[in-house]
Amino acid sequence: MNYSFYSATAAAQAQQRKFDVIANNLSNANTTGFKTKYVTFTDLMYQNMNAPEEEQTNLLRCAGSKLMKADTDYVQGVILPTDSQFDFAIDGDGFFALFDPLNQQISYTRNGHFSLSQQINGDMYLVAENGKWVLDKQGNPIVVENYEDDVEVGVYIFDQKNGMFNLGHGEFLPQEKNGQPRLAENDDDLIKGFLECSNVETEREMIYLLESQRAYQFAIKMIQTTDEIEANINSLRQ
């Protein structure tokens, strides 16, 4: 009977984590450049039933499942006009590069909602919403001296995007397997005066939520039924 407890508890915990991912997607449905996440489950350890350990048999029982990972869906969102001079969108693959002057770290984002910020040296830097410096095609911070000048924002492409570390707020930190970024060759990919919307599909997320709720209810019902069986067995022993 313990296996039914373990399996049902593991299932309930996995669905709870899926709830968290869905809730995060829905809460960022209107966040510029946000990329939705989807979960992948995996089976836990199987064990032979009524057979020696090394013998192959079709009678197997599983210890449940767990959430293996939450991947990012990098599909492009809808691009809408804003007419703001310092708003940019990328039509295609690629990221904007952001430099954090506090820890010297470079991260990447699809959120092109930028503005100007005066630094200690008096220069006006193009910055992201969190204050990080936007980098140009040469990998240098963009200093704006004349509001009428064209701002050359760099667009960087990774051949392998899966597995980037999510820093939150739509920012990603590449890992070793992602390789080195390369500069986008086509300047037409950068659209000025536009922003990319979140690629979250609310209807799909609601369907996932209903599916997860039903699976969670089944797992809780299994725990309750197992508890009732255990109680009945204990009462018979008395």
PDB file of C-alpha atoms in Angstrom:
ATOM      1  CA  MET A   1       0.000   0.000   0.000  1.00  0.00           C
ATOM      2  CA  ASN A   2       2.943   2.329   0.564  1.00  0.00           C
ATOM      3  CA  TYR A   3       3.596   2.396  -3.179  1.00  0.00           C
ATOM      4  CA  SER A   4       0.199   3.934  -3.849  1.00  0.00           C
ATOM      5  CA  PHE A   5       0.974   6.648  -1.286  1.00  0.00           C
ATOM      6  CA  TYR A   6       4.369   7.338  -2.833  1.00  0.00           C
ATOM      7  CA  SER A   7       3.100   7.338  -6.416  1.00  0.00           C
ATOM      8  CA  ALA A   8       0.133   9.586  -5.679  1.00  0.00           C
ATOM      9  CA  THR A   9       2.219  11.990  -3.585  1.00  0.00           C
ATOM     10  CA  ALA A  10       4.863  12.259  -6.310  1.00  0.00           C
ATOM     11  CA  ALA A  11       2.137  12.916  -8.903  1.00  0.00           C
ATOM     12  CA  ALA A  12       0.529  15.633  -6.767  1.00  0.00           C
ATOM     13  CA  GLN A  13       3.907  17.312  -6.223  1.00  0.00           C
ATOM     14  CA  ALA A  14       4.677  17.196  -9.954  1.00  0.00           C
ATOM     15  CA  GLN A  15       1.334  18.755 -10.833  1.00  0.00           C
ATOM     16  CA  GLN A  16       1.887  21.452  -8.200  1.00  0.00           C
ATOM     17  CA  ARG A  17       5.120  22.422  -9.915  1.00  0.00           C
ATOM     18  CA  LYS A  18       3.307  22.451 -13.239  1.00  0.00           C
ATOM     19  CA  PHE A  19       0.757  24.838 -11.659  1.00  0.00           C
ATOM     20  CA  ASP A  20       3.637  27.164 -10.799  1.00  0.00           C
ATOM     21  CA  VAL A  21       4.919  27.177 -14.392  1.00  0.00           C
ATOM     22  CA  ILE A  22       1.438  27.811 -15.807  1.00  0.00           C
ATOM     23  CA  ALA A  23       0.809  30.596 -13.281  1.00  0.00           C
ATOM     24  CA  ASN A  24       4.099  32.238 -14.249  1.00  0.00           C
ATOM     25  CA  ASN A  25       3.161  32.064 -17.943  1.00  0.00           C
ATOM     26  CA  LEU A  26      -0.273  33.583 -17.361  1.00  0.00           C
ATOM     27  CA  SER A  27       1.090  36.352 -15.140  1.00  0.00           C
ATOM     28  CA  ASN A  28       3.484  37.351 -17.942  1.00  0.00           C
ATOM     29  CA  ALA A  29       0.952  37.200 -20.780  1.00  0.00           C
ATOM     30  CA  ASN A  30       1.351  40.966 -21.224  1.00  0.00           C
ATOM     31  CA  THR A  31       5.082  41.198 -20.513  1.00  0.00           C
ATOM     32  CA  THR A  32       7.096  42.497 -23.462  1.00  0.00           C
ATOM     33  CA  GLY A  33       9.335  39.851 -25.008  1.00  0.00           C
ATOM     34  CA  PHE A  34       8.398  37.140 -22.492  1.00  0.00           C
ATOM     35  CA  LYS A  35       8.897  33.544 -23.620  1.00  0.00           C
ATOM     36  CA  THR A  36       6.503  30.907 -22.349  1.00  0.00           C
ATOM     37  CA  LYS A  37       7.701  27.737 -20.642  1.00  0.00           C
ATOM     38  CA  TYR A  38       6.396  24.202 -20.854  1.00  0.00           C
ATOM     39  CA  VAL A  39       7.100  21.274 -18.555  1.00  0.00           C
ATOM     40  CA  THR A  40       8.335  17.761 -19.234  1.00  0.00           C
ATOM     41  CA  PHE A  41       7.663  14.840 -16.888  1.00  0.00           C
ATOM     42  CA  THR A  42       9.647  11.636 -16.420  1.00  0.00           C
ATOM     43  CA  ASP A  43       8.902   8.325 -14.713  1.00  0.00           C
ATOM     44  CA  LEU A  44      10.528   7.431 -11.450  1.00  0.00           C
ATOM     45  CA  MET A  45      12.072   4.020 -10.748  1.00  0.00           C
ATOM     46  CA  TYR A  46      10.244   0.854 -11.803  1.00  0.00           C
ATOM     47  CA  GLN A  47      10.290  -2.382  -9.828  1.00  0.00           C
ATOM     48  CA  ASN A  48       9.481  -5.979 -10.818  1.00  0.00           C
ATOM     49  CA  MET A  49       6.412  -7.567  -9.215  1.00  0.00           C
ATOM     50  CA  ASN A  50       6.358 -11.248  -8.235  1.00  0.00           C
ATOM     51  CA  ALA A  51       9.661 -11.919  -9.973  1.00  0.00           C
ATOM     52  CA  PRO A  52      13.385 -11.962  -9.119  1.00  0.00           C
ATOM     53  CA  GLU A  53      15.191  -8.661  -9.457  1.00  0.00           C
ATOM     54  CA  GLU A  54      17.112  -9.516 -12.659  1.00  0.00           C
ATOM     55  CA  GLU A  55      14.248 -11.295 -14.419  1.00  0.00           C
ATOM     56  CA  GLN A  56      12.436  -9.464 -17.210  1.00  0.00           C
ATOM     57  CA  THR A  57       8.696  -9.309 -16.636  1.00  0.00           C
ATOM     58  CA  ASN A  58       5.687  -7.302 -17.749  1.00  0.00           C
ATOM     59  CA  LEU A  59       4.529  -6.970 -14.152  1.00  0.00           C
ATOM     60  CA  LEU A  60       6.082  -3.661 -13.170  1.00  0.00           C
ATOM     61  CA  ARG A  61       5.145  -0.984 -10.705  1.00  0.00           C
ATOM     62  CA  CYS A  62       6.369   2.591 -10.818  1.00  0.00           C
ATOM     63  CA  ALA A  63       7.204   4.885  -7.931  1.00  0.00           C
ATOM     64  CA  GLY A  64       5.437   7.762  -9.677  1.00  0.00           C
ATOM     65  CA  SER A  65       6.617  10.666 -11.815  1.00  0.00           C
ATOM     66  CA  LYS A  66       8.360  13.969 -11.402  1.00  0.00           C
ATOM     67  CA  LEU A  67       8.817  17.186 -13.336  1.00  0.00           C
ATOM     68  CA  MET A  68      12.090  16.732 -15.216  1.00  0.00           C
ATOM     69  CA  LYS A  69      12.528  20.232 -16.659  1.00  0.00           C
ATOM     70  CA  ALA A  70      10.774  23.393 -17.811  1.00  0.00           C
ATOM     71  CA  ASP A  71      11.882  24.301 -21.317  1.00  0.00           C
ATOM     72  CA  THR A  72      11.521  27.732 -22.912  1.00  0.00           C
ATOM     73  CA  ASP A  73       9.509  28.238 -26.080  1.00  0.00           C
ATOM     74  CA  TYR A  74      11.415  30.827 -28.147  1.00  0.00           C
ATOM     75  CA  VAL A  75       8.718  31.191 -30.804  1.00  0.00           C
ATOM     76  CA  GLN A  76       8.392  34.826 -31.835  1.00  0.00           C
ATOM     77  CA  GLY A  77       5.503  36.820 -30.397  1.00  0.00           C
ATOM     78  CA  VAL A  78       3.351  39.345 -32.194  1.00  0.00           C
ATOM     79  CA  ILE A  79       5.158  42.592 -33.072  1.00  0.00           C
ATOM     80  CA  LEU A  80       3.173  45.794 -32.482  1.00  0.00           C
ATOM     81  CA  PRO A  81       4.020  49.456 -33.195  1.00  0.00           C
ATOM     82  CA  THR A  82       4.704  51.886 -30.362  1.00  0.00           C
ATOM     83  CA  ASP A  83       6.205  54.814 -32.304  1.00  0.00           C
ATOM     84  CA  SER A  84       8.700  55.267 -29.485  1.00  0.00           C
ATOM     85  CA  GLN A  85      12.175  56.250 -30.659  1.00  0.00           C
ATOM     86  CA  PHE A  86      13.937  53.820 -28.362  1.00  0.00           C
ATOM     87  CA  ASP A  87      11.671  50.800 -28.751  1.00  0.00           C
ATOM     88  CA  PHE A  88      13.038  47.928 -30.838  1.00  0.00           C
ATOM     89  CA  ALA A  89      11.805  44.514 -31.923  1.00  0.00           C
ATOM     90  CA  ILE A  90      13.597  41.608 -33.568  1.00  0.00           C
ATOM     91  CA  ASP A  91      11.868  39.974 -36.524  1.00  0.00           C
ATOM     92  CA  GLY A  92      13.460  36.535 -36.446  1.00  0.00           C
ATOM     93  CA  ASP A  93      16.008  34.844 -34.215  1.00  0.00           C
ATOM     94  CA  GLY A  94      18.323  36.812 -32.011  1.00  0.00           C
ATOM     95  CA  PHE A  95      18.610  38.711 -28.748  1.00  0.00           C
ATOM     96  CA  PHE A  96      19.561  42.124 -27.473  1.00  0.00           C
ATOM     97  CA  ALA A  97      22.705  42.091 -25.330  1.00  0.00           C
ATOM     98  CA  LEU A  98      22.617  43.784 -21.918  1.00  0.00           C
ATOM     99  CA  PHE A  99      25.622  44.637 -19.760  1.00  0.00           C
ATOM    100  CA  ASP A 100      25.306  44.845 -15.989  1.00  0.00           C
ATOM    101  CA  PRO A 101      27.902  47.362 -14.693  1.00  0.00           C
ATOM    102  CA  LEU A 102      27.549  45.982 -11.164  1.00  0.00           C
ATOM    103  CA  ASN A 103      28.757  42.436 -11.847  1.00  0.00           C
ATOM    104  CA  GLN A 104      30.195  42.844 -15.382  1.00  0.00           C
ATOM    105  CA  GLN A 105      27.755  40.202 -16.647  1.00  0.00           C
ATOM    106  CA  ILE A 106      26.256  40.122 -20.139  1.00  0.00           C
ATOM    107  CA  SER A 107      22.740  38.743 -20.475  1.00  0.00           C
ATOM    108  CA  TYR A 108      20.354  38.523 -23.412  1.00  0.00           C
ATOM    109  CA  THR A 109      16.715  39.479 -23.875  1.00  0.00           C
ATOM    110  CA  ARG A 110      13.968  39.924 -26.477  1.00  0.00           C
ATOM    111  CA  ASN A 111      12.499  42.878 -24.597  1.00  0.00           C
ATOM    112  CA  GLY A 112      13.471  45.943 -26.627  1.00  0.00           C
ATOM    113  CA  HIS A 113      11.739  48.562 -24.489  1.00  0.00           C
ATOM    114  CA  PHE A 114      14.735  50.874 -23.918  1.00  0.00           C
ATOM    115  CA  SER A 115      15.198  54.398 -22.597  1.00  0.00           C
ATOM    116  CA  LEU A 116      17.974  56.877 -21.831  1.00  0.00           C
ATOM    117  CA  SER A 117      19.708  57.153 -18.483  1.00  0.00           C
ATOM    118  CA  GLN A 118      22.367  59.673 -17.486  1.00  0.00           C
ATOM    119  CA  GLN A 119      25.390  58.010 -15.900  1.00  0.00           C
ATOM    120  CA  ILE A 120      27.880  59.387 -13.375  1.00  0.00           C
ATOM    121  CA  ASN A 121      30.182  60.592 -16.150  1.00  0.00           C
ATOM    122  CA  GLY A 122      27.333  62.686 -17.565  1.00  0.00           C
ATOM    123  CA  ASP A 123      26.813  60.573 -20.701  1.00  0.00           C
ATOM    124  CA  MET A 124      23.366  59.379 -21.737  1.00  0.00           C
ATOM    125  CA  TYR A 125      23.332  55.594 -22.024  1.00  0.00           C
ATOM    126  CA  LEU A 126      20.681  53.490 -23.710  1.00  0.00           C
ATOM    127  CA  VAL A 127      19.399  51.173 -20.976  1.00  0.00           C
ATOM    128  CA  ALA A 128      16.863  48.410 -20.479  1.00  0.00           C
ATOM    129  CA  GLU A 129      13.982  48.604 -18.019  1.00  0.00           C
ATOM    130  CA  ASN A 130      16.198  47.292 -15.196  1.00  0.00           C
ATOM    131  CA  GLY A 131      18.961  49.834 -15.886  1.00  0.00           C
ATOM    132  CA  LYS A 132      21.380  47.501 -17.678  1.00  0.00           C
ATOM    133  CA  TRP A 133      23.310  48.994 -20.582  1.00  0.00           C
ATOM    134  CA  VAL A 134      22.305  48.010 -24.103  1.00  0.00           C
ATOM    135  CA  LEU A 135      25.226  46.907 -26.280  1.00  0.00           C
ATOM    136  CA  ASP A 136      25.873  47.871 -29.900  1.00  0.00           C
ATOM    137  CA  LYS A 137      27.181  45.741 -32.765  1.00  0.00           C
ATOM    138  CA  GLN A 138      30.728  45.957 -31.409  1.00  0.00           C
ATOM    139  CA  GLY A 139      29.671  44.850 -27.938  1.00  0.00           C
ATOM    140  CA  ASN A 140      30.045  48.334 -26.432  1.00  0.00           C
ATOM    141  CA  PRO A 141      27.501  50.318 -24.383  1.00  0.00           C
ATOM    142  CA  ILE A 142      25.451  52.683 -26.529  1.00  0.00           C
ATOM    143  CA  VAL A 143      25.994  56.372 -25.723  1.00  0.00           C
ATOM    144  CA  VAL A 144      23.428  58.743 -27.228  1.00  0.00           C
ATOM    145  CA  GLU A 145      24.724  62.253 -27.879  1.00  0.00           C
ATOM    146  CA  ASN A 146      22.060  63.461 -30.275  1.00  0.00           C
ATOM    147  CA  TYR A 147      18.439  62.375 -30.062  1.00  0.00           C
ATOM    148  CA  GLU A 148      18.170  62.544 -33.842  1.00  0.00           C
ATOM    149  CA  ASP A 149      21.012  60.085 -34.466  1.00  0.00           C
ATOM    150  CA  ASP A 150      20.238  56.506 -35.446  1.00  0.00           C
ATOM    151  CA  VAL A 151      20.946  54.089 -32.616  1.00  0.00           C
ATOM    152  CA  GLU A 152      22.772  50.949 -33.784  1.00  0.00           C
ATOM    153  CA  VAL A 153      21.561  48.265 -31.418  1.00  0.00           C
ATOM    154  CA  GLY A 154      23.312  44.927 -31.721  1.00  0.00           C
ATOM    155  CA  VAL A 155      21.341  41.745 -32.432  1.00  0.00           C
ATOM    156  CA  TYR A 156      23.094  38.543 -31.376  1.00  0.00           C
ATOM    157  CA  ILE A 157      22.238  35.008 -32.457  1.00  0.00           C
ATOM    158  CA  PHE A 158      22.896  31.674 -30.749  1.00  0.00           C
ATOM    159  CA  ASP A 159      22.897  28.521 -32.860  1.00  0.00           C
ATOM    160  CA  GLN A 160      21.738  26.579 -29.792  1.00  0.00           C
ATOM    161  CA  LYS A 161      19.225  28.386 -27.579  1.00  0.00           C
ATOM    162  CA  ASN A 162      17.924  25.530 -25.444  1.00  0.00           C
ATOM    163  CA  GLY A 163      19.352  25.324 -21.947  1.00  0.00           C
ATOM    164  CA  MET A 164      19.937  29.025 -21.330  1.00  0.00           C
ATOM    165  CA  PHE A 165      19.703  29.974 -17.671  1.00  0.00           C
ATOM    166  CA  ASN A 166      16.617  32.090 -16.996  1.00  0.00           C
ATOM    167  CA  LEU A 167      17.495  35.167 -14.937  1.00  0.00           C
ATOM    168  CA  GLY A 168      13.878  36.327 -14.782  1.00  0.00           C
ATOM    169  CA  HIS A 169      12.368  39.471 -16.279  1.00  0.00           C
ATOM    170  CA  GLY A 170      12.788  37.973 -19.756  1.00  0.00           C
ATOM    171  CA  GLU A 171      16.590  37.751 -19.513  1.00  0.00           C
ATOM    172  CA  PHE A 172      18.720  34.737 -20.314  1.00  0.00           C
ATOM    173  CA  LEU A 173      22.294  33.819 -19.480  1.00  0.00           C
ATOM    174  CA  PRO A 174      23.940  31.500 -22.042  1.00  0.00           C
ATOM    175  CA  GLN A 175      25.695  28.358 -20.872  1.00  0.00           C
ATOM    176  CA  GLU A 176      28.711  26.579 -22.335  1.00  0.00           C
ATOM    177  CA  LYS A 177      26.597  24.382 -24.626  1.00  0.00           C
ATOM    178  CA  ASN A 178      24.972  27.464 -26.188  1.00  0.00           C
ATOM    179  CA  GLY A 179      28.297  28.509 -27.665  1.00  0.00           C
ATOM    180  CA  GLN A 180      29.412  32.027 -28.464  1.00  0.00           C
ATOM    181  CA  PRO A 181      26.910  34.560 -29.840  1.00  0.00           C
ATOM    182  CA  ARG A 182      27.383  35.875 -33.335  1.00  0.00           C
ATOM    183  CA  LEU A 183      26.215  39.178 -34.737  1.00  0.00           C
ATOM    184  CA  ALA A 184      23.120  39.045 -36.940  1.00  0.00           C
ATOM    185  CA  GLU A 185      24.064  39.726 -40.549  1.00  0.00           C
ATOM    186  CA  ASN A 186      20.702  41.098 -41.638  1.00  0.00           C
ATOM    187  CA  ASP A 187      20.016  44.590 -40.288  1.00  0.00           C
ATOM    188  CA  ASP A 188      16.411  44.289 -41.472  1.00  0.00           C
ATOM    189  CA  ASP A 189      15.771  41.949 -38.517  1.00  0.00           C
ATOM    190  CA  LEU A 190      15.805  45.019 -36.221  1.00  0.00           C
ATOM    191  CA  ILE A 191      12.577  47.040 -36.318  1.00  0.00           C
ATOM    192  CA  LYS A 192      12.569  50.488 -34.726  1.00  0.00           C
ATOM    193  CA  GLY A 193       9.439  51.822 -33.041  1.00  0.00           C
ATOM    194  CA  PHE A 194       7.998  48.337 -32.412  1.00  0.00           C
ATOM    195  CA  LEU A 195       7.908  45.880 -29.506  1.00  0.00           C
ATOM    196  CA  GLU A 196       7.500  42.126 -29.431  1.00  0.00           C
ATOM    197  CA  CYS A 197       4.599  40.919 -27.290  1.00  0.00           C
ATOM    198  CA  SER A 198       4.697  37.870 -25.051  1.00  0.00           C
ATOM    199  CA  ASN A 199       4.264  34.588 -26.924  1.00  0.00           C
ATOM    200  CA  VAL A 200       2.020  33.161 -24.182  1.00  0.00           C
ATOM    201  CA  GLU A 201      -1.217  31.744 -25.593  1.00  0.00           C
ATOM    202  CA  THR A 202      -3.727  32.270 -22.816  1.00  0.00           C
ATOM    203  CA  GLU A 203      -6.250  29.776 -24.209  1.00  0.00           C
ATOM    204  CA  ARG A 204      -3.649  27.011 -24.377  1.00  0.00           C
ATOM    205  CA  GLU A 205      -2.427  27.753 -20.852  1.00  0.00           C
ATOM    206  CA  MET A 206      -5.999  27.518 -19.531  1.00  0.00           C
ATOM    207  CA  ILE A 207      -6.361  24.099 -21.166  1.00  0.00           C
ATOM    208  CA  TYR A 208      -3.106  22.985 -19.538  1.00  0.00           C
ATOM    209  CA  LEU A 209      -4.387  24.317 -16.226  1.00  0.00           C
ATOM    210  CA  LEU A 210      -7.611  22.305 -16.448  1.00  0.00           C
ATOM    211  CA  GLU A 211      -5.676  19.153 -17.372  1.00  0.00           C
ATOM    212  CA  SER A 212      -3.298  19.659 -14.470  1.00  0.00           C
ATOM    213  CA  GLN A 213      -6.144  20.311 -12.037  1.00  0.00           C
ATOM    214  CA  ARG A 214      -7.833  17.060 -13.040  1.00  0.00           C
ATOM    215  CA  ALA A 215      -4.590  15.099 -12.671  1.00  0.00           C
ATOM    216  CA  TYR A 216      -4.010  16.699  -9.263  1.00  0.00           C
ATOM    217  CA  GLN A 217      -7.538  15.734  -8.172  1.00  0.00           C
ATOM    218  CA  PHE A 218      -6.938  12.114  -9.228  1.00  0.00           C
ATOM    219  CA  ALA A 219      -3.697  12.009  -7.239  1.00  0.00           C
ATOM    220  CA  ILE A 220      -5.365  13.413  -4.108  1.00  0.00           C
ATOM    221  CA  LYS A 221      -8.249  10.951  -4.524  1.00  0.00           C
ATOM    222  CA  MET A 222      -5.741   8.110  -4.734  1.00  0.00           C
ATOM    223  CA  ILE A 223      -4.137   9.247  -1.468  1.00  0.00           C
ATOM    224  CA  GLN A 224      -7.529   9.439   0.229  1.00  0.00           C
ATOM    225  CA  THR A 225      -8.583   5.994  -1.040  1.00  0.00           C
ATOM    226  CA  THR A 226      -5.304   4.439   0.097  1.00  0.00           C
ATOM    227  CA  ASP A 227      -5.732   6.022   3.515  1.00  0.00           C
ATOM    228  CA  GLU A 228      -9.251   4.594   3.798  1.00  0.00           C
ATOM    229  CA  ILE A 229      -8.018   1.107   2.857  1.00  0.00           C
ATOM    230  CA  GLU A 230      -5.249   1.348   5.437  1.00  0.00           C
ATOM    231  CA  ALA A 231      -7.757   2.440   8.085  1.00  0.00           C
ATOM    232  CA  ASN A 232     -10.047  -0.499   7.264  1.00  0.00           C
ATOM    233  CA  ILE A 233      -7.133  -2.945   7.473  1.00  0.00           C
ATOM    234  CA  ASN A 234      -6.079  -1.537  10.830  1.00  0.00           C
ATOM    235  CA  SER A 235      -9.639  -1.802  12.168  1.00  0.00           C
ATOM    236  CA  LEU A 236      -9.838  -5.462  11.136  1.00  0.00           C
ATOM    237  CA  ARG A 237      -6.632  -6.183  13.034  1.00  0.00           C
ATOM    238  CA  GLN A 238      -8.164  -4.771  16.189  1.00  0.00           C
TER     239      GLN A 238
END
